[in-house]
Amino acid sequence: MGLMDYLRRGRDVEAQTLEEYFEKGGFEPWNRLCDYARSNGARVDEETLKLAEREMARAPGSFFCLLLILAAKDPDRRGAAIAKIREHLHAHPKEALRTAGYNLHEFHSVLDRTWIEDAFRYHDHDPEGAWGILESAAMYESKLLRWKDVEFFDAHRDAWPRDYFVVLLSLAPKWADRAGDLLRRVVDAFDRHPAEAVEAAAFAASDVAASQTPELVAAVLRHFAANAEKAWEFFDGMSKSKPEAFDDALLDALTARTSDGPGKLFDILRKLDRLERYTALARRHPKEGINHVRYAFQGEDIRRVRPDLVALFRESFAANAYPAYEFLRRLVDERPELVGRPEIEAALRAIPHATNYAFGFFTELLKTRPEFTREATLALFECLAQEPDHRAFVRSEELNGILAVSEAAHVKTGLEKALREPPQVGSRRARALMAILFRQTLRARRHVLLEALRHGATCVLWRRGGDKERFSPIWDFMMFIIDHAADDTISTAAAESFLEGAFQLRYLCRNGAEHEAFLRNLDLGSPPPTPFPDDLRFLAEDAELARLHDLVHELGRRFDAAPRLKAIDVFRGRVEAARRELVAIDPKKGVTKRRSNLRFRIAAWTGEDASAKAADFLKRDRRDFAKDLRDNLRAEAVRLALAAIDRSRRELYRGQIRDLLDRDVDITEVDPKILPAFLWFQAVQGMKNNRKGLKRLIEDRIEKRPHDWLRNETEAVAWAERVRKARPDVRLERWRAPFAKEIQYRPADAKVEKRRRIKADLAQARALLEKAGAKPGSDRPDALEAALAALRAPDPERKTEPDPAVLEEVGLNLERARIAEATPESDFEGRITFSVESDPFEILFMGEYGFASCLSLRGSNAWSAVSNAIDVDKTVVWAREPGGNVVGRRLLALLPEGVVVFRTYVNRNGLALDRAFDAFVEEYAAHCGTSITHGLSPKPLLSDRWYDDGAI
């Protein structure tokens, strides 16, 4: 690229000629010209150089810089360039020296004795530039200096001490016969300029081992505090160039100077391989020590880690938790023999200091160290429970991680049983969260609670008014419920009810504003004060109790319900209660002690007894009352929220039923099993037939009518006639009617079937991507992920955007394959029951139970679950393990040609059910008087449309 092209491309100033550019551009043209000369020195022609010379008055320093660059980069022009500098130096000595002092470190090849003389002659015009020239000569071209020059250095020492010391220390190793004299001058001047002397010693330390005499070392030690940062740099450089100098005495002296911080002593000790001192220093400075260990011991160096260094992490993990977790994770991978229970316990204690790093550490620990499964699993919940309020996105990621652990844990039935046992360690919050997921025996309920937890964890609002901060209304209130459960137990019943209710309200509220209004009522932050009554003002001394009192009354106002404070009624009525008991006691029965005690209490309460004993009793009495009131307030806060959710939910359900039937219905008489069906109305908005069908299903169940219309509608009758015509022996009354069979499951083929299922998921993902316009190179997960990312990214060249539902299905396929790859095969062995579903309300839930399906309520194709429920040609086959847990399902469709079978979904528990499903469906088809067919796709029957995820 030519000079003009280069200048034109980077030009910020409008100009037609180079002259105009120099005139208008300020320093820009000079900077651009110098940059060009660095890489294209020979191509800067004489005409351009003459123009620069004419313009030099605007920027003489830049002109000198250009000439220096040309002299260094183009040897053929060096003489002319230097001569040109000499020509103008006398007129601009300040700029010439400044430019030379800065650039001659890089271009020291152009140094000669004349530069040294110029530095002496024009020193006062720019001392900094002059010393820069002298430093360059001392460091790179020492032959240009003379011993007599030292007199000049000494004369200017006090004005420019740092440069003086650098020049002498740089010359010392090069002038071997004069080194002692030079170093003596440095040491003698140390006391006059200690900070500058230490800085200069540090600057030269790594290259001048010969100059690091005991006298210089002693001088730096003596003046260590004058410039501690540079003093550490001096000894750090010396550890490379002269490690033999570090005897115990010197190391003791350096250790004594670490009271304000370790400086670079960690680096020095590590380079010297003095790990016993390194470990001792790390214990004195654990925060810096842990951080240094994290960086220092990587790769092969991790083999040098000793047990006494690992002890630092046991003792001081929380001092710097982030790097501590990072290093401990590396130890688990590369030095597992050094990580035992004490280290894991230290990591557990440090969770509050780095929740997200701790989560990653314990997730990996679960994979590699099964002996710590219980501790690591509980630790994940500790991380989740202690995650700061504002980090909702981290809670969501951690919940996803826990989900993977949860499902993998259920692969091993013995582990599943162990995890359901109440843990004896860990915080109340972590134990409660763990119980919510693991102590559920029904996987369907476990899935609902997980979804509710996910909703609560990610729901964040901004506080209004003066408090400009975020809060998590559902999550915070759930933690409030857990924190305020009875002290002697970890009960999750109230928290689970609250979670489920809040989750359902998300779908039942008519609009976002209505939902947000309810959520804001759960805000626990800064409730307005509600003073205690006059007779109870002593309670205000307990700030925590007063705030709880404020909160409960505020919740009562928000939810339009009066708090039931029985503890206050009992306290106020204690005198009358005692008098009634006193009257009721028969004095003839000899209970004199109880009668005496009651008289004493009454006298103390009424003020008739003012003795010290009565005063002590009143203190204990008030303390007991405060405890009772605190328990009462806790319970009321929970009751108010649960009652409000239940009332809101019932009202919303009642309103939806009123909309369906045009009349009010006693909600208590409605089968609660159908109420969740209302959640699907959001999914079928804009779908006339699906909405109508869902409405009729609910209306039938409320009116206690059978769903005969599913088979009697015109479309359904026509379907039945087509099937009978093609299959005269078909038994349609058996289709979508109860049919079940139990098999004995053995895990022998689980691995083979797992590979087949992964392959099928990836193949379908590729087919969907190609349908959306992508061209993945293979069925490899990374190729499919890249193709999916490309489709999701904005592309102005793309004519039509891909269907978001298709992209979500691809993502789910890849997620299923990833989870299956990471999930071990199940060791379950026992009876599994396969059954045909006949209840359309149960078919609605075919996307639930943790199947990672797009038919789930959160999925993009939730509307198709309604289609499957109202289209009688389709049904679902469930696989259930003993106890009723759904572990797998398949969708079937009956066509004139036979039964079409769709893929098997299992809920990530490692079971291999395809062959068992195949056998059952074949038997069921024969039971209905038909057979299995392939390669066909059913159409909507009564529904608006139907999602086809590919028959097998």
mmCIF file with all atom_site columns, C-alpha atoms in Angstrom, residues 582-677:
data_model
loop_
_atom_site.group_PDB
_atom_site.id
_atom_site.type_symbol
_atom_site.label_atom_id
_atom_site.label_alt_id
_atom_site.label_comp_id
_atom_site.label_asym_id
_atom_site.label_entity_id
_atom_site.label_seq_id
_atom_site.pdbx_PDB_ins_code
_atom_site.Cartn_x
_atom_site.Cartn_y
_atom_site.Cartn_z
_atom_site.occupancy
_atom_site.B_iso_or_equiv
_atom_site.pdbx_formal_charge
_atom_site.auth_seq_id
_atom_site.auth_comp_id
_atom_site.auth_asym_id
_atom_site.auth_atom_id
_atom_site.pdbx_PDB_model_num
ATOM 1  C CA . LEU A 1 582 ? -57.333 -20.116 91.684  1.00 0.00 ? 582 LEU A CA 1
ATOM 2  C CA . VAL A 1 583 ? -61.075 -20.165 92.346  1.00 0.00 ? 583 VAL A CA 1
ATOM 3  C CA . ALA A 1 584 ? -61.431 -23.567 90.700  1.00 0.00 ? 584 ALA A CA 1
ATOM 4  C CA . ILE A 1 585 ? -58.772 -25.250 92.833  1.00 0.00 ? 585 ILE A CA 1
ATOM 5  C CA . ASP A 1 586 ? -60.301 -27.061 95.784  1.00 0.00 ? 586 ASP A CA 1
ATOM 6  C CA . PRO A 1 587 ? -58.297 -26.045 98.877  1.00 0.00 ? 587 PRO A CA 1
ATOM 7  C CA . LYS A 1 588 ? -59.286 -29.309 100.562 1.00 0.00 ? 588 LYS A CA 1
ATOM 8  C CA . LYS A 1 589 ? -57.224 -31.351 98.059  1.00 0.00 ? 589 LYS A CA 1
ATOM 9  C CA . GLY A 1 590 ? -53.931 -30.025 99.368  1.00 0.00 ? 590 GLY A CA 1
ATOM 10 C CA . VAL A 1 591 ? -52.599 -28.242 96.262  1.00 0.00 ? 591 VAL A CA 1
ATOM 11 C CA . THR A 1 592 ? -51.255 -25.401 98.364  1.00 0.00 ? 592 THR A CA 1
ATOM 12 C CA . LYS A 1 593 ? -48.065 -24.975 96.317  1.00 0.00 ? 593 LYS A CA 1
ATOM 13 C CA . ARG A 1 594 ? -50.027 -24.308 93.123  1.00 0.00 ? 594 ARG A CA 1
ATOM 14 C CA . ARG A 1 595 ? -52.368 -21.898 94.945  1.00 0.00 ? 595 ARG A CA 1
ATOM 15 C CA . SER A 1 596 ? -49.358 -20.023 96.391  1.00 0.00 ? 596 SER A CA 1
ATOM 16 C CA . ASN A 1 597 ? -47.722 -19.796 92.975  1.00 0.00 ? 597 ASN A CA 1
ATOM 17 C CA . LEU A 1 598 ? -50.907 -18.405 91.383  1.00 0.00 ? 598 LEU A CA 1
ATOM 18 C CA . ARG A 1 599 ? -51.261 -15.773 94.133  1.00 0.00 ? 599 ARG A CA 1
ATOM 19 C CA . PHE A 1 600 ? -47.631 -14.712 93.599  1.00 0.00 ? 600 PHE A CA 1
ATOM 20 C CA . ARG A 1 601 ? -48.118 -14.416 89.808  1.00 0.00 ? 601 ARG A CA 1
ATOM 21 C CA . ILE A 1 602 ? -51.300 -12.353 90.190  1.00 0.00 ? 602 ILE A CA 1
ATOM 22 C CA . ALA A 1 603 ? -49.637 -10.001 92.661  1.00 0.00 ? 603 ALA A CA 1
ATOM 23 C CA . ALA A 1 604 ? -46.632 -9.516  90.375  1.00 0.00 ? 604 ALA A CA 1
ATOM 24 C CA . TRP A 1 605 ? -48.807 -8.918  87.289  1.00 0.00 ? 605 TRP A CA 1
ATOM 25 C CA . THR A 1 606 ? -51.078 -6.412  89.075  1.00 0.00 ? 606 THR A CA 1
ATOM 26 C CA . GLY A 1 607 ? -48.182 -4.561  90.771  1.00 0.00 ? 607 GLY A CA 1
ATOM 27 C CA . GLU A 1 608 ? -49.208 -5.532  94.293  1.00 0.00 ? 608 GLU A CA 1
ATOM 28 C CA . ASP A 1 609 ? -45.837 -7.266  94.755  1.00 0.00 ? 609 ASP A CA 1
ATOM 29 C CA . ALA A 1 610 ? -42.880 -4.991  93.936  1.00 0.00 ? 610 ALA A CA 1
ATOM 30 C CA . SER A 1 611 ? -40.161 -7.235  95.370  1.00 0.00 ? 611 SER A CA 1
ATOM 31 C CA . ALA A 1 612 ? -36.933 -8.199  93.506  1.00 0.00 ? 612 ALA A CA 1
ATOM 32 C CA . LYS A 1 613 ? -38.301 -11.724 93.123  1.00 0.00 ? 613 LYS A CA 1
ATOM 33 C CA . ALA A 1 614 ? -41.419 -10.353 91.401  1.00 0.00 ? 614 ALA A CA 1
ATOM 34 C CA . ALA A 1 615 ? -39.266 -8.163  89.116  1.00 0.00 ? 615 ALA A CA 1
ATOM 35 C CA . ASP A 1 616 ? -37.215 -11.208 88.040  1.00 0.00 ? 616 ASP A CA 1
ATOM 36 C CA . PHE A 1 617 ? -40.419 -13.134 87.398  1.00 0.00 ? 617 PHE A CA 1
ATOM 37 C CA . LEU A 1 618 ? -41.827 -10.315 85.236  1.00 0.00 ? 618 LEU A CA 1
ATOM 38 C CA . LYS A 1 619 ? -38.620 -10.268 83.122  1.00 0.00 ? 619 LYS A CA 1
ATOM 39 C CA . ARG A 1 620 ? -38.887 -14.017 82.502  1.00 0.00 ? 620 ARG A CA 1
ATOM 40 C CA . ASP A 1 621 ? -42.585 -13.683 81.806  1.00 0.00 ? 621 ASP A CA 1
ATOM 41 C CA . ARG A 1 622 ? -42.049 -10.980 79.197  1.00 0.00 ? 622 ARG A CA 1
ATOM 42 C CA . ARG A 1 623 ? -39.223 -12.967 77.619  1.00 0.00 ? 623 ARG A CA 1
ATOM 43 C CA . ASP A 1 624 ? -41.460 -16.039 77.322  1.00 0.00 ? 624 ASP A CA 1
ATOM 44 C CA . PHE A 1 625 ? -44.251 -13.885 75.895  1.00 0.00 ? 625 PHE A CA 1
ATOM 45 C CA . ALA A 1 626 ? -41.882 -12.415 73.271  1.00 0.00 ? 626 ALA A CA 1
ATOM 46 C CA . LYS A 1 627 ? -40.920 -15.941 72.197  1.00 0.00 ? 627 LYS A CA 1
ATOM 47 C CA . ASP A 1 628 ? -44.559 -17.019 71.975  1.00 0.00 ? 628 ASP A CA 1
ATOM 48 C CA . LEU A 1 629 ? -45.459 -13.899 70.012  1.00 0.00 ? 629 LEU A CA 1
ATOM 49 C CA . ARG A 1 630 ? -42.541 -14.424 67.628  1.00 0.00 ? 630 ARG A CA 1
ATOM 50 C CA . ASP A 1 631 ? -43.727 -17.966 66.895  1.00 0.00 ? 631 ASP A CA 1
ATOM 51 C CA . ASN A 1 632 ? -47.272 -16.660 66.514  1.00 0.00 ? 632 ASN A CA 1
ATOM 52 C CA . LEU A 1 633 ? -46.180 -13.908 64.089  1.00 0.00 ? 633 LEU A CA 1
ATOM 53 C CA . ARG A 1 634 ? -44.134 -16.344 62.005  1.00 0.00 ? 634 ARG A CA 1
ATOM 54 C CA . ALA A 1 635 ? -47.052 -18.697 61.663  1.00 0.00 ? 635 ALA A CA 1
ATOM 55 C CA . GLU A 1 636 ? -49.402 -15.823 60.795  1.00 0.00 ? 636 GLU A CA 1
ATOM 56 C CA . ALA A 1 637 ? -47.145 -14.484 58.063  1.00 0.00 ? 637 ALA A CA 1
ATOM 57 C CA . VAL A 1 638 ? -47.154 -17.894 56.417  1.00 0.00 ? 638 VAL A CA 1
ATOM 58 C CA . ARG A 1 639 ? -50.897 -18.390 56.961  1.00 0.00 ? 639 ARG A CA 1
ATOM 59 C CA . LEU A 1 640 ? -51.755 -15.003 55.497  1.00 0.00 ? 640 LEU A CA 1
ATOM 60 C CA . ALA A 1 641 ? -49.729 -15.650 52.323  1.00 0.00 ? 641 ALA A CA 1
ATOM 61 C CA . LEU A 1 642 ? -51.032 -19.186 51.849  1.00 0.00 ? 642 LEU A CA 1
ATOM 62 C CA . ALA A 1 643 ? -54.596 -18.105 52.488  1.00 0.00 ? 643 ALA A CA 1
ATOM 63 C CA . ALA A 1 644 ? -54.228 -15.243 50.021  1.00 0.00 ? 644 ALA A CA 1
ATOM 64 C CA . ILE A 1 645 ? -52.842 -17.560 47.348  1.00 0.00 ? 645 ILE A CA 1
ATOM 65 C CA . ASP A 1 646 ? -55.544 -20.113 47.953  1.00 0.00 ? 646 ASP A CA 1
ATOM 66 C CA . ARG A 1 647 ? -58.247 -17.445 47.905  1.00 0.00 ? 647 ARG A CA 1
ATOM 67 C CA . SER A 1 648 ? -56.841 -15.862 44.735  1.00 0.00 ? 648 SER A CA 1
ATOM 68 C CA . ARG A 1 649 ? -56.548 -19.241 43.065  1.00 0.00 ? 649 ARG A CA 1
ATOM 69 C CA . ARG A 1 650 ? -60.092 -20.261 43.988  1.00 0.00 ? 650 ARG A CA 1
ATOM 70 C CA . GLU A 1 651 ? -61.457 -16.937 42.795  1.00 0.00 ? 651 GLU A CA 1
ATOM 71 C CA . LEU A 1 652 ? -59.626 -17.205 39.509  1.00 0.00 ? 652 LEU A CA 1
ATOM 72 C CA . TYR A 1 653 ? -60.806 -20.783 39.013  1.00 0.00 ? 653 TYR A CA 1
ATOM 73 C CA . ARG A 1 654 ? -64.329 -19.761 39.958  1.00 0.00 ? 654 ARG A CA 1
ATOM 74 C CA . GLY A 1 655 ? -64.175 -16.904 37.464  1.00 0.00 ? 655 GLY A CA 1
ATOM 75 C CA . GLN A 1 656 ? -62.971 -19.208 34.703  1.00 0.00 ? 656 GLN A CA 1
ATOM 76 C CA . ILE A 1 657 ? -65.709 -21.729 35.465  1.00 0.00 ? 657 ILE A CA 1
ATOM 77 C CA . ARG A 1 658 ? -68.262 -18.894 35.442  1.00 0.00 ? 658 ARG A CA 1
ATOM 78 C CA . ASP A 1 659 ? -66.978 -17.888 32.013  1.00 0.00 ? 659 ASP A CA 1
ATOM 79 C CA . LEU A 1 660 ? -67.367 -21.480 30.824  1.00 0.00 ? 660 LEU A CA 1
ATOM 80 C CA . LEU A 1 661 ? -70.856 -22.163 32.195  1.00 0.00 ? 661 LEU A CA 1
ATOM 81 C CA . ASP A 1 662 ? -72.300 -18.654 32.471  1.00 0.00 ? 662 ASP A CA 1
ATOM 82 C CA . ARG A 1 663 ? -73.149 -19.387 36.090  1.00 0.00 ? 663 ARG A CA 1
ATOM 83 C CA . ASP A 1 664 ? -71.492 -19.676 39.478  1.00 0.00 ? 664 ASP A CA 1
ATOM 84 C CA . VAL A 1 665 ? -70.420 -23.095 40.714  1.00 0.00 ? 665 VAL A CA 1
ATOM 85 C CA . ASP A 1 666 ? -69.504 -24.182 44.216  1.00 0.00 ? 666 ASP A CA 1
ATOM 86 C CA . ILE A 1 667 ? -65.764 -24.664 43.735  1.00 0.00 ? 667 ILE A CA 1
ATOM 87 C CA . THR A 1 668 ? -65.653 -27.163 46.578  1.00 0.00 ? 668 THR A CA 1
ATOM 88 C CA . GLU A 1 669 ? -67.877 -29.498 44.553  1.00 0.00 ? 669 GLU A CA 1
ATOM 89 C CA . VAL A 1 670 ? -65.609 -29.481 41.515  1.00 0.00 ? 670 VAL A CA 1
ATOM 90 C CA . ASP A 1 671 ? -63.192 -32.375 41.011  1.00 0.00 ? 671 ASP A CA 1
ATOM 91 C CA . PRO A 1 672 ? -59.831 -30.778 41.901  1.00 0.00 ? 672 PRO A CA 1
ATOM 92 C CA . LYS A 1 673 ? -58.192 -33.025 39.336  1.00 0.00 ? 673 LYS A CA 1
ATOM 93 C CA . ILE A 1 674 ? -59.571 -30.890 36.491  1.00 0.00 ? 674 ILE A CA 1
ATOM 94 C CA . LEU A 1 675 ? -58.512 -27.509 37.849  1.00 0.00 ? 675 LEU A CA 1
ATOM 95 C CA . PRO A 1 676 ? -54.961 -27.657 36.408  1.00 0.00 ? 676 PRO A CA 1
ATOM 96 C CA . ALA A 1 677 ? -56.562 -28.051 32.961  1.00 0.00 ? 677 ALA A CA 1
#
